[in-house]
């Protein structure tokens, strides 16, 4: 015992050293939460747990959509054109682009990438080959996509596809399981300088096509297994750019250094819904769905569940990246506003009478009771569920919150074996994807079969007709008109109950770097999770002059 | 020798049983890994690509007994398959990222805690009623009764965040290259202090109490009276006669503790962002990553069995009675 004591002061002395200064020009990013990094830079297989900048940072795509401006930014392609019959789409590729090994980037590489998707359907996450029949390089800088049917929304899938070099991937035995440990790519950061289990660093691409860019020398990623650890590092100034959910962010982070610490949580995330299983009575009745919706006090909901970071959803359910698409009339729907009297009236009309205890009964006299399902531990949604339970009770609706472990919750949701469930929705560059998975008959799967979305199993022929016309419509005005009609149809049929759009979490520390996007300079989303916007951020950021 | 062989046979049987359970239990969980996988994409994948994805991941609807045979065959060829959560990395590679750190940190902490705790227990029993017995033992037991998570957070907050004596996370500084140098070793040691200390503090009381109690019982036996009567030096009596006899239950417990090192340091790794296997396990469960789960369980199972076999051998050496029965 006595001998062990002298160790303590020695330990203390060795532990009080100053934190080492961080290398200038190295941007510290916190995006993925991992306990240890696994080396994987495969950009093609979306199912792969590839490291964050792989799909937009190491590899690049032809054009970049930025929801914050609603614009397509030319990237590896300088432009595109549809043929007269809208069955051929030609991209003009940028000249002078080279892969990080110095070889030129050509139309052959683009065509080859898409051939890989055809050969390995597991790589075709966008389902490109459902509407494309042939991809051909028509010259070193022109690539033509021939469509099997007119499908205008397919443009987004093609423009956003990460591209790989033919001369490297030709030699890869299985592109699905290839981990691409030494990526050859066109992006701003392609050199893996350090790769260890707790840290990795990506250096500049020596042949990057934008002269003088990137101004940042390297990206460094530290492994933070939990939100708490990531937030602690952010507050301490050890991270320059992050996309974490931070509770009470203004107090815990921004106020520590208001000049440099910034957060921007625009409502560009997917809308969160309370999904009613529309195969079950009485949830198959639009009056009941609207009544449930009107019983909810969304103002209180966003305050309690989301720290006031978002706003109540309107009756189009669109998030703010679709502001240009929103139809004013469809957004006026009263069924998303808190109105207990109207909710009660709708329930009465639907024949759901109150029992002796004031709670509503089903048509056959049985007690009406719903189970709201959420993932245990997803605290924001659990709180939202608690608010919902209380609000619904005020309209005489019995609801119980039930938490499940993620796998179980998800299996019930996807198979349609639930009554009410809180879940996300699907996004795309236009509201087409969003509504397709909310109202299209084509996305309805039988109960018991796994569905990627449309978990509520709702299909509307009228909305479907509009969406189908949208697929073949190239004129922006006509597209807008069709989408307005879809929105009105959504508001009429209320297939699912929108709660609030999710914020896209983004925090920046500009002490060492400048050029982060913000509400005043919204050239991209601040969230590093927002791909491929992050390409714009990575090429705009610059180290602060000392 | 016969005894050793019998024990070995028993452990082989136990290994087989636990590997089989390892196969069965994840498959009893609700939901299937394929659908959990789809959900992780949150809509980035079109349903049309799902079947192909299933094929890529190797999800099969083959009858259970065939799956079982495949599983066993792969195990024996050392092929743990590919992790779903870290696809397309191999399970062995994923486990490899954390194994050495967990073994190093938790292994050392458990050994240290066992050695120190047992020694303290011996001393407390020898000086019964002294300050060690009446103050230190209850104090350590109290510390051990706190929830470990809370204790670790407190340590992190006080000594890491507040006083700044120790780093807040990771196994070594991110700007250091791992190397066989004094600087790197010192850095690793500095990073290990808080997590290791929190494990030691949480477990020390248990070792001390159990050692003390057995020791007290041993001190009242005829053997000890004889040793005293022979006029042996008290130190020799305490260590060679009393402690050696009283150590048996603790050694058995130590075998168990060693085996659970791999999974038991889960909370430590979460609090201190230590890159070990514990966190991998929770991730594997969350993603229904069967191959990774099974790989980890395999490592844990084998470690528990190996540790217990080693303990059997130690007991054989410590306690002549086990030899007499053999």
Short mmCIF file of C-alpha atoms in Angstrom, two decimals, chain B residues 186-308:
data_model
loop_
_atom_site.label_atom_id
_atom_site.label_comp_id
_atom_site.label_asym_id
_atom_site.label_seq_id
_atom_site.Cartn_x
_atom_site.Cartn_y
_atom_site.Cartn_z
CA UNK B 186 2.46 7.33 -21.71
CA UNK B 187 -0.36 8.78 -23.78
CA UNK B 188 -2.26 5.49 -23.75
CA UNK B 189 -1.74 5.19 -20.00
CA UNK B 190 -3.00 8.71 -19.43
CA UNK B 191 -6.13 7.96 -21.44
CA UNK B 192 -6.70 4.72 -19.57
CA UNK B 193 -6.51 6.19 -16.08
CA UNK B 194 -10.10 7.41 -15.74
CA UNK B 195 -11.87 4.48 -17.38
CA UNK B 196 -9.68 1.96 -15.56
CA UNK B 197 -10.01 3.75 -12.25
CA UNK B 198 -13.77 3.84 -12.56
CA UNK B 199 -13.87 0.08 -13.13
CA UNK B 200 -11.52 -0.50 -10.20
CA UNK B 201 -13.49 1.72 -7.87
CA UNK B 202 -16.73 0.06 -8.83
CA UNK B 203 -15.46 -3.49 -8.28
CA UNK B 204 -12.81 -3.20 -5.57
CA UNK B 205 -15.27 -3.43 -2.69
CA UNK B 206 -16.65 -6.75 -3.89
CA UNK B 207 -13.24 -8.43 -4.03
CA UNK B 208 -12.25 -7.00 -0.68
CA UNK B 209 -15.39 -8.12 1.12
CA UNK B 210 -15.44 -11.66 -0.22
CA UNK B 211 -11.74 -12.07 0.50
CA UNK B 212 -12.12 -10.68 3.98
CA UNK B 213 -15.04 -12.96 4.82
CA UNK B 214 -13.39 -16.17 3.66
CA UNK B 215 -10.18 -15.11 5.34
CA UNK B 216 -11.93 -14.58 8.66
CA UNK B 217 -13.32 -18.10 8.45
CA UNK B 218 -9.91 -19.50 7.55
CA UNK B 219 -8.23 -17.72 10.44
CA UNK B 220 -10.32 -19.75 12.88
CA UNK B 221 -9.19 -23.16 11.55
CA UNK B 222 -6.77 -25.65 13.12
CA UNK B 223 -4.28 -25.20 10.28
CA UNK B 224 -3.77 -21.62 11.30
CA UNK B 225 -3.51 -22.49 14.97
CA UNK B 226 -0.82 -25.01 14.05
CA UNK B 227 1.04 -22.46 11.96
CA UNK B 228 1.06 -20.01 14.86
CA UNK B 229 2.11 -22.76 17.25
CA UNK B 230 5.03 -23.65 15.00
CA UNK B 231 6.24 -20.12 15.60
CA UNK B 232 6.24 -19.06 11.94
CA UNK B 233 6.59 -15.33 11.24
CA UNK B 234 3.11 -13.70 11.17
CA UNK B 235 3.62 -12.43 7.63
CA UNK B 236 4.25 -15.95 6.40
CA UNK B 237 1.24 -17.26 8.28
CA UNK B 238 -0.97 -14.55 6.84
CA UNK B 239 0.08 -15.02 3.21
CA UNK B 240 1.19 -18.64 2.84
CA UNK B 241 -1.36 -20.27 5.13
CA UNK B 242 -4.44 -18.07 5.54
CA UNK B 243 -4.55 -16.11 2.29
CA UNK B 244 -3.70 -19.06 0.08
CA UNK B 245 -6.56 -21.07 1.53
CA UNK B 246 -9.00 -18.20 1.50
CA UNK B 247 -8.21 -17.24 -2.08
CA UNK B 248 -10.20 -20.05 -3.73
CA UNK B 249 -13.64 -18.40 -3.97
CA UNK B 250 -12.08 -15.19 -5.21
CA UNK B 251 -10.12 -17.01 -7.89
CA UNK B 252 -13.30 -18.63 -9.13
CA UNK B 253 -14.97 -15.24 -9.24
CA UNK B 254 -11.94 -13.85 -11.02
CA UNK B 255 -12.35 -16.37 -13.82
CA UNK B 256 -15.90 -15.21 -14.38
CA UNK B 257 -14.91 -11.55 -14.25
CA UNK B 258 -12.11 -12.04 -16.77
CA UNK B 259 -14.48 -13.71 -19.16
CA UNK B 260 -16.98 -10.91 -18.97
CA UNK B 261 -14.34 -8.26 -19.53
CA UNK B 262 -15.22 -8.14 -23.21
CA UNK B 263 -18.87 -7.40 -22.76
CA UNK B 264 -18.77 -5.86 -19.32
CA UNK B 265 -16.86 -2.77 -20.29
CA UNK B 266 -19.76 -1.61 -22.46
CA UNK B 267 -20.64 1.30 -20.20
CA UNK B 268 -17.03 2.31 -19.74
CA UNK B 269 -16.63 2.51 -23.48
CA UNK B 270 -19.75 4.59 -23.92
CA UNK B 271 -18.86 7.11 -21.25
CA UNK B 272 -15.21 7.49 -22.22
CA UNK B 273 -15.57 6.92 -26.00
CA UNK B 274 -13.14 4.07 -25.63
CA UNK B 275 -12.87 2.20 -28.94
CA UNK B 276 -13.63 -1.28 -27.66
CA UNK B 277 -15.89 -4.22 -28.38
CA UNK B 278 -18.61 -3.39 -25.88
CA UNK B 279 -20.00 -0.58 -27.95
CA UNK B 280 -19.87 -2.76 -31.04
CA UNK B 281 -22.11 -5.22 -29.29
CA UNK B 282 -24.85 -2.70 -28.60
CA UNK B 283 -24.60 -1.48 -32.19
CA UNK B 284 -24.88 -5.01 -33.48
CA UNK B 285 -27.99 -5.64 -31.42
CA UNK B 286 -29.56 -2.38 -32.52
CA UNK B 287 -29.00 -3.14 -36.19
CA UNK B 288 -29.85 -6.82 -35.86
CA UNK B 289 -26.42 -7.45 -37.24
CA UNK B 290 -26.41 -11.24 -36.69
CA UNK B 291 -22.93 -11.92 -38.01
CA UNK B 292 -21.36 -9.24 -35.82
CA UNK B 293 -23.41 -10.30 -32.80
CA UNK B 294 -22.41 -13.90 -33.29
CA UNK B 295 -18.80 -12.99 -33.82
CA UNK B 296 -18.75 -11.01 -30.58
CA UNK B 297 -20.60 -13.70 -28.66
CA UNK B 298 -18.16 -16.24 -29.98
CA UNK B 299 -15.21 -14.23 -28.74
CA UNK B 300 -16.88 -13.63 -25.38
CA UNK B 301 -17.89 -17.28 -25.00
CA UNK B 302 -14.45 -18.54 -25.80
CA UNK B 303 -12.91 -16.00 -23.46
CA UNK B 304 -15.22 -17.03 -20.59
CA UNK B 305 -14.49 -20.70 -21.16
CA UNK B 306 -10.76 -20.18 -21.51
CA UNK B 307 -10.65 -18.05 -18.39
CA UNK B 308 -12.57 -20.66 -16.43
#
